[in-house]
XYZ file of C-alpha atoms in Angstrom:
376
model
C -13.079 9.913 10.222
C -12.572 6.378 8.885
C -11.556 4.589 5.687
C -12.845 1.732 3.527
C -10.651 -0.729 1.645
C -12.138 -3.148 -0.910
C -10.020 -6.128 -1.882
C -10.816 -7.128 -5.471
C -9.229 -10.576 -5.880
C -9.260 -10.927 -9.672
C -6.274 -11.139 -12.021
C -5.927 -12.280 -15.615
C -2.587 -13.889 -14.758
C -0.269 -14.039 -11.751
C 2.998 -12.145 -11.519
C 5.903 -14.318 -10.396
C 6.514 -12.330 -7.170
C 2.947 -11.853 -5.922
C 1.573 -13.530 -2.784
C -1.561 -11.372 -2.366
C -4.770 -13.355 -2.523
C -6.110 -13.402 -6.073
C -7.858 -15.700 -8.523
C -8.325 -15.921 -12.288
C -11.963 -17.016 -12.073
C -14.707 -16.035 -14.515
C -17.076 -13.094 -14.999
C -19.745 -15.031 -13.093
C -17.491 -15.090 -10.035
C -16.955 -11.338 -10.366
C -20.696 -10.730 -10.327
C -21.121 -12.953 -7.270
C -18.198 -11.212 -5.557
C -19.827 -7.799 -6.083
C -23.080 -9.024 -4.533
C -21.222 -10.494 -1.553
C -19.155 -7.331 -1.053
C -22.307 -5.196 -1.085
C -23.816 -7.520 1.526
C -20.698 -7.240 3.693
C -20.782 -3.445 3.415
C -24.370 -3.500 4.655
C -23.778 -6.016 7.446
C -20.657 -4.416 8.940
C -21.761 -0.811 9.374
C -21.345 -1.132 13.143
C -17.630 -1.978 12.843
C -16.672 1.674 12.414
C -17.538 3.940 15.318
C -17.333 6.856 12.872
C -18.985 6.148 9.513
C -17.724 9.420 8.033
C -15.357 8.158 5.308
C -12.266 10.142 4.312
C -10.797 7.572 1.921
C -11.968 4.690 -0.264
C -9.408 2.395 -1.839
C -10.041 -0.365 -4.397
C -7.004 -2.690 -4.166
C -6.204 -6.175 -5.300
C -5.701 -8.325 -7.189
C -6.604 -6.124 -10.124
C -9.621 -3.857 -9.474
C -9.490 -2.636 -13.077
C -10.608 -6.141 -14.075
C -14.066 -5.191 -12.805
C -16.505 -3.691 -15.287
C -17.459 -0.064 -14.732
C -21.016 -1.069 -13.824
C -19.646 -3.423 -11.143
C -17.466 -0.664 -9.696
C -20.504 1.655 -9.726
C -22.578 -0.895 -7.782
C -19.898 -1.103 -5.082
C -19.643 2.683 -4.798
C -23.423 2.984 -4.612
C -23.445 0.489 -1.750
C -20.818 2.506 0.136
C -22.828 5.688 -0.413
C -25.963 3.983 0.847
C -24.492 2.786 4.138
C -21.704 5.279 4.908
C -21.181 9.038 4.866
C -18.538 9.830 2.251
C -16.754 13.124 2.836
C -17.158 15.595 -0.026
C -13.359 15.780 -0.310
C -12.723 12.054 0.132
C -9.797 10.495 -1.679
C -11.167 7.705 -3.885
C -8.472 5.494 -5.425
C -8.517 2.583 -7.849
C -5.518 0.355 -8.490
C -5.219 -0.446 -12.193
C -3.107 -2.432 -14.588
C -1.922 -0.248 -17.478
C -3.430 -2.475 -20.157
C -6.913 -2.131 -18.617
C -6.885 1.654 -19.040
C -8.871 2.766 -22.081
C -10.306 6.255 -22.762
C -13.830 5.027 -21.926
C -12.676 3.333 -18.722
C -10.790 6.442 -17.602
C -13.681 8.823 -18.321
C -16.146 6.536 -16.567
C -13.918 6.357 -13.482
C -13.805 10.132 -13.381
C -17.579 10.361 -13.743
C -18.055 7.892 -10.865
C -16.077 10.162 -8.565
C -12.637 8.559 -8.567
C -9.959 11.197 -8.120
C -6.824 9.071 -7.844
C -5.410 6.068 -9.743
C -2.516 3.860 -8.669
C -0.904 2.208 -11.700
C 0.952 -1.075 -11.220
C 3.776 -0.345 -13.657
C 6.647 -2.080 -11.745
C 9.147 -1.329 -14.546
C 9.420 0.462 -17.878
C 11.830 -2.193 -19.135
C 10.163 -4.686 -21.487
C 12.711 -7.401 -20.731
C 12.014 -7.154 -17.001
C 8.241 -6.924 -17.475
C 8.315 -10.163 -19.452
C 10.396 -11.831 -16.747
C 7.831 -10.738 -14.116
C 4.944 -12.079 -16.238
C 3.329 -8.644 -16.412
C 0.597 -8.227 -19.016
C 1.673 -4.798 -20.262
C 4.768 -3.412 -21.925
C 6.502 -0.077 -21.323
C 4.645 1.748 -24.103
C 1.278 0.626 -22.710
C 2.223 1.944 -19.263
C 3.120 5.364 -20.682
C -0.075 5.443 -22.756
C -2.140 4.597 -19.658
C -0.755 7.611 -17.792
C -1.564 9.929 -20.710
C -5.054 8.434 -21.102
C -5.867 9.016 -17.435
C -4.548 12.572 -17.560
C -6.595 13.354 -20.664
C -9.692 12.129 -18.803
C -9.008 14.574 -15.969
C -7.492 12.018 -13.608
C -4.154 13.705 -13.035
C -3.567 12.478 -9.453
C -1.654 9.418 -10.603
C 0.624 7.194 -8.552
C 3.032 4.727 -10.127
C 4.398 1.586 -8.472
C 7.972 0.542 -9.226
C 9.956 -2.422 -7.884
C 13.702 -2.401 -7.257
C 16.112 -5.208 -6.426
C 14.724 -7.372 -9.231
C 16.670 -10.279 -10.722
C 18.530 -9.209 -13.895
C 17.803 -5.531 -13.087
C 20.902 -3.378 -13.491
C 21.436 -0.117 -11.634
C 21.010 1.752 -14.902
C 17.732 -0.106 -15.564
C 16.197 1.201 -12.352
C 17.604 4.691 -12.900
C 15.938 4.715 -16.330
C 12.642 3.545 -14.770
C 12.747 6.491 -12.378
C 13.586 8.977 -15.127
C 10.669 7.737 -17.210
C 8.260 7.849 -14.249
C 9.142 11.443 -13.363
C 8.926 12.503 -17.011
C 5.230 11.553 -17.067
C 4.071 14.327 -14.679
C 2.894 11.874 -12.039
C 2.064 13.127 -8.552
C 3.086 10.135 -6.446
C 5.597 7.288 -6.553
C 5.516 4.081 -4.522
C 8.660 1.959 -4.640
C 9.026 -1.520 -3.239
C 12.096 -3.607 -2.573
C 11.524 -7.031 -4.066
C 10.529 -9.547 -1.417
C 10.818 -13.249 -2.212
C 7.643 -14.702 -0.725
C 7.036 -18.317 0.188
C 5.218 -20.320 -2.461
C 5.606 -17.841 -5.320
C 6.924 -18.723 -8.768
C 9.780 -16.312 -8.110
C 10.881 -18.340 -5.106
C 10.851 -21.525 -7.161
C 12.877 -19.903 -9.948
C 15.485 -18.726 -7.462
C 15.650 -22.097 -5.750
C 16.234 -23.768 -9.138
C 18.904 -21.160 -10.027
C 16.882 -19.980 -12.995
C 17.055 -16.496 -11.459
C 19.496 -15.018 -8.958
C 18.764 -12.829 -5.939
C 19.989 -9.257 -6.060
C 22.844 -8.450 -3.695
C 22.432 -5.997 -0.825
C 24.786 -3.413 -2.320
C 22.582 -3.133 -5.398
C 19.455 -2.704 -3.248
C 21.159 0.139 -1.379
C 22.490 1.791 -4.535
C 19.060 1.696 -6.179
C 17.427 3.167 -3.083
C 20.000 5.970 -3.043
C 19.315 6.765 -6.691
C 15.604 6.772 -5.959
C 15.971 9.319 -3.140
C 18.248 11.514 -5.259
C 15.967 11.576 -8.300
C 12.808 12.080 -6.240
C 14.355 15.065 -4.492
C 15.578 16.503 -7.794
C 12.013 16.395 -9.155
C 10.471 18.057 -6.100
C 9.046 14.903 -4.532
C 8.956 14.674 -0.736
C 10.012 11.420 0.915
C 7.087 11.219 3.322
C 7.292 7.484 4.111
C 10.020 4.894 3.602
C 8.481 3.521 0.383
C 6.544 6.573 -0.788
C 7.296 9.912 -2.445
C 4.878 12.646 -3.466
C 4.710 16.172 -4.741
C 3.608 18.521 -1.924
C -0.101 18.033 -1.227
C -0.331 14.702 -3.049
C 0.598 12.286 -0.251
C -1.707 9.255 -0.264
C -4.336 10.006 2.368
C -5.341 6.360 2.464
C -1.866 4.976 3.087
C -1.167 7.796 5.537
C -4.284 6.709 7.409
C -2.735 3.281 7.988
C 0.345 4.923 9.530
C -1.798 7.301 11.629
C -3.926 4.500 13.158
C -7.074 5.662 11.359
C -9.863 3.050 11.678
C -10.644 1.232 8.453
C -13.099 -1.366 7.225
C -11.716 -4.052 4.914
C -14.214 -5.619 2.504
C -13.592 -8.762 0.449
C -11.772 -12.093 0.756
C -8.404 -11.580 2.432
C -9.217 -7.991 3.474
C -8.068 -6.621 6.838
C -9.958 -4.249 9.147
C -8.799 -2.187 12.144
C -10.964 -0.480 14.750
C -8.377 2.204 15.461
C -7.234 0.928 18.853
C -7.073 -2.709 19.864
C -8.691 -5.021 17.299
C -7.920 -6.288 13.829
C -10.083 -8.534 11.695
C -8.786 -10.706 8.841
C -11.271 -12.093 6.317
C -10.370 -15.589 5.146
C -8.698 -15.434 1.705
C -11.127 -17.750 -0.072
C -13.444 -16.402 -2.771
C -15.806 -19.386 -2.729
C -16.374 -19.145 1.017
C -16.660 -15.376 0.789
C -19.421 -15.584 -1.827
C -21.372 -18.307 -0.024
C -21.205 -16.406 3.300
C -23.625 -13.778 1.941
C -22.054 -10.826 3.703
C -20.850 -12.547 6.866
C -17.428 -13.805 5.724
C -15.390 -16.237 7.796
C -12.731 -14.258 9.610
C -10.195 -14.143 12.421
C -10.152 -11.456 15.100
C -6.911 -10.381 16.746
C -7.048 -8.452 20.025
C -4.022 -6.209 20.479
C -2.472 -5.975 23.925
C -1.184 -2.616 25.136
C 2.314 -3.872 24.328
C 1.171 -4.736 20.785
C -0.251 -1.242 20.399
C 3.016 0.279 21.619
C 5.021 -1.691 19.054
C 2.640 -0.798 16.242
C 2.908 2.886 17.114
C 6.707 2.653 16.996
C 6.657 0.791 13.674
C 4.122 2.944 11.831
C 5.414 6.299 13.109
C 9.103 5.740 12.425
C 8.364 4.793 8.821
C 7.064 8.316 8.244
C 8.713 11.690 7.820
C 6.908 13.055 10.900
C 8.547 10.434 13.144
C 7.591 9.099 16.571
C 6.260 11.722 18.968
C 7.012 10.719 22.556
C 4.562 13.365 23.731
C 1.815 11.489 21.898
C 3.078 8.172 23.271
C 2.931 9.512 26.845
C -0.845 9.871 26.557
C -1.280 6.136 25.951
C 1.607 4.259 27.515
C 3.521 3.812 30.746
C 6.343 6.325 31.241
C 8.703 3.471 32.142
C 8.169 2.023 28.667
C 9.144 5.367 27.134
C 12.287 5.516 29.228
C 13.213 2.054 27.951
C 12.593 3.270 24.419
C 14.786 6.350 24.914
C 17.630 4.204 26.217
C 17.314 1.813 23.274
C 17.280 4.754 20.868
C 20.418 6.382 22.264
C 22.928 4.237 20.368
C 21.125 4.946 17.101
C 21.106 8.676 17.869
C 24.824 8.520 18.605
C 25.496 6.658 15.353
C 23.559 9.217 13.314
C 20.731 6.857 12.376
C 18.092 8.665 14.471
C 17.496 12.273 15.428
C 15.732 13.393 18.607
C 14.273 16.889 18.363
C 11.154 18.415 19.935
C 10.581 15.146 21.797
C 10.297 13.301 18.464
C 12.413 10.475 17.075
C 13.017 10.418 13.313
C 15.053 8.207 11.039
C 17.876 9.959 9.235
C 18.817 9.179 5.635
C 21.453 6.824 7.053
C 18.901 5.241 9.394
C 16.446 4.478 6.609
C 18.919 1.932 5.242
C 18.737 -0.119 8.454
C 15.235 0.899 9.518
C 13.997 -2.625 10.238
C 16.798 -3.256 12.728
C 16.351 0.123 14.408
C 12.592 -0.219 14.734
C 12.983 -3.744 16.103
C 15.375 -2.426 18.773
C 12.776 0.071 19.962
C 9.873 -2.365 20.211
C 8.892 -4.102 23.405
C 8.437 -7.440 21.553
C 7.352 -9.407 24.596
């Protein structure tokens, strides 16, 4: 099976931390984008060896900025050219203030069965600082509106390590999220990206970076509260009630092939090739379904490193038995030797020929994973 990701590059305004490709262009541009995306869906059917689709994900940007009829056109195009599994997970990312009763019911009628809400915080002071469009009450109302429409598989995004965010602020965000009967929680450590307004504010001392101890304390609270509410920590940044893990995100970590549609979208053939569409809406529209792009061919060493990175981020860990089927045994011996110090320190476990991060190891996961890569 394979997956389809559609990058919808429209936002009403930009958040201060965001470096994803997006634009605030008009309704005319949205219409032209939809036509171009439908053309790309038709032209790239040969990219996926298996056109049986297990997951469709509308990401952005802000996909909820599209009109329902535009979303329907895109889904119709996917149905026309690909074989959507009857139990496919179909997700739309949404901003809370775009969620109305009509919008929610129409999503349900179109076949969407999962919504990822970009809440980021339930603290109005922090939301204003981030330049988010919604307030805390709107976020809570959006969850209830989706649930009333029959869309109860709801994921919420929260950010930790934010400037001015106190430990109690993040703890309160978590308590509010779990009180809303959500099924999934994605949490992201704030990253200060080059060229963002956040970076400029920090450089001018208007805002201050959060210290490492606070990051760690907030992550600890997150793990504690998730566990207390029955959520399983199935990937470093993701928690879910049993049976509600994101199939789409899990597909990325399982090397499932996926087709990325839209300006700035990425595709992966499942083995040795990635394609990156140029992040330029004007060029994307004028290309009429053949967007300018870059192709990256992955060496066997690249594939080894990606397997280490994606597997160790997950609860299931890195199976050396699986690795033996693809890679040189000498490489695995090198990996075992590199892993030994982390096993001895209690940061990794090695059971049933599988390496897994411990709770201690999660805190330094980037360093551990880097140690185990070939990185030629």
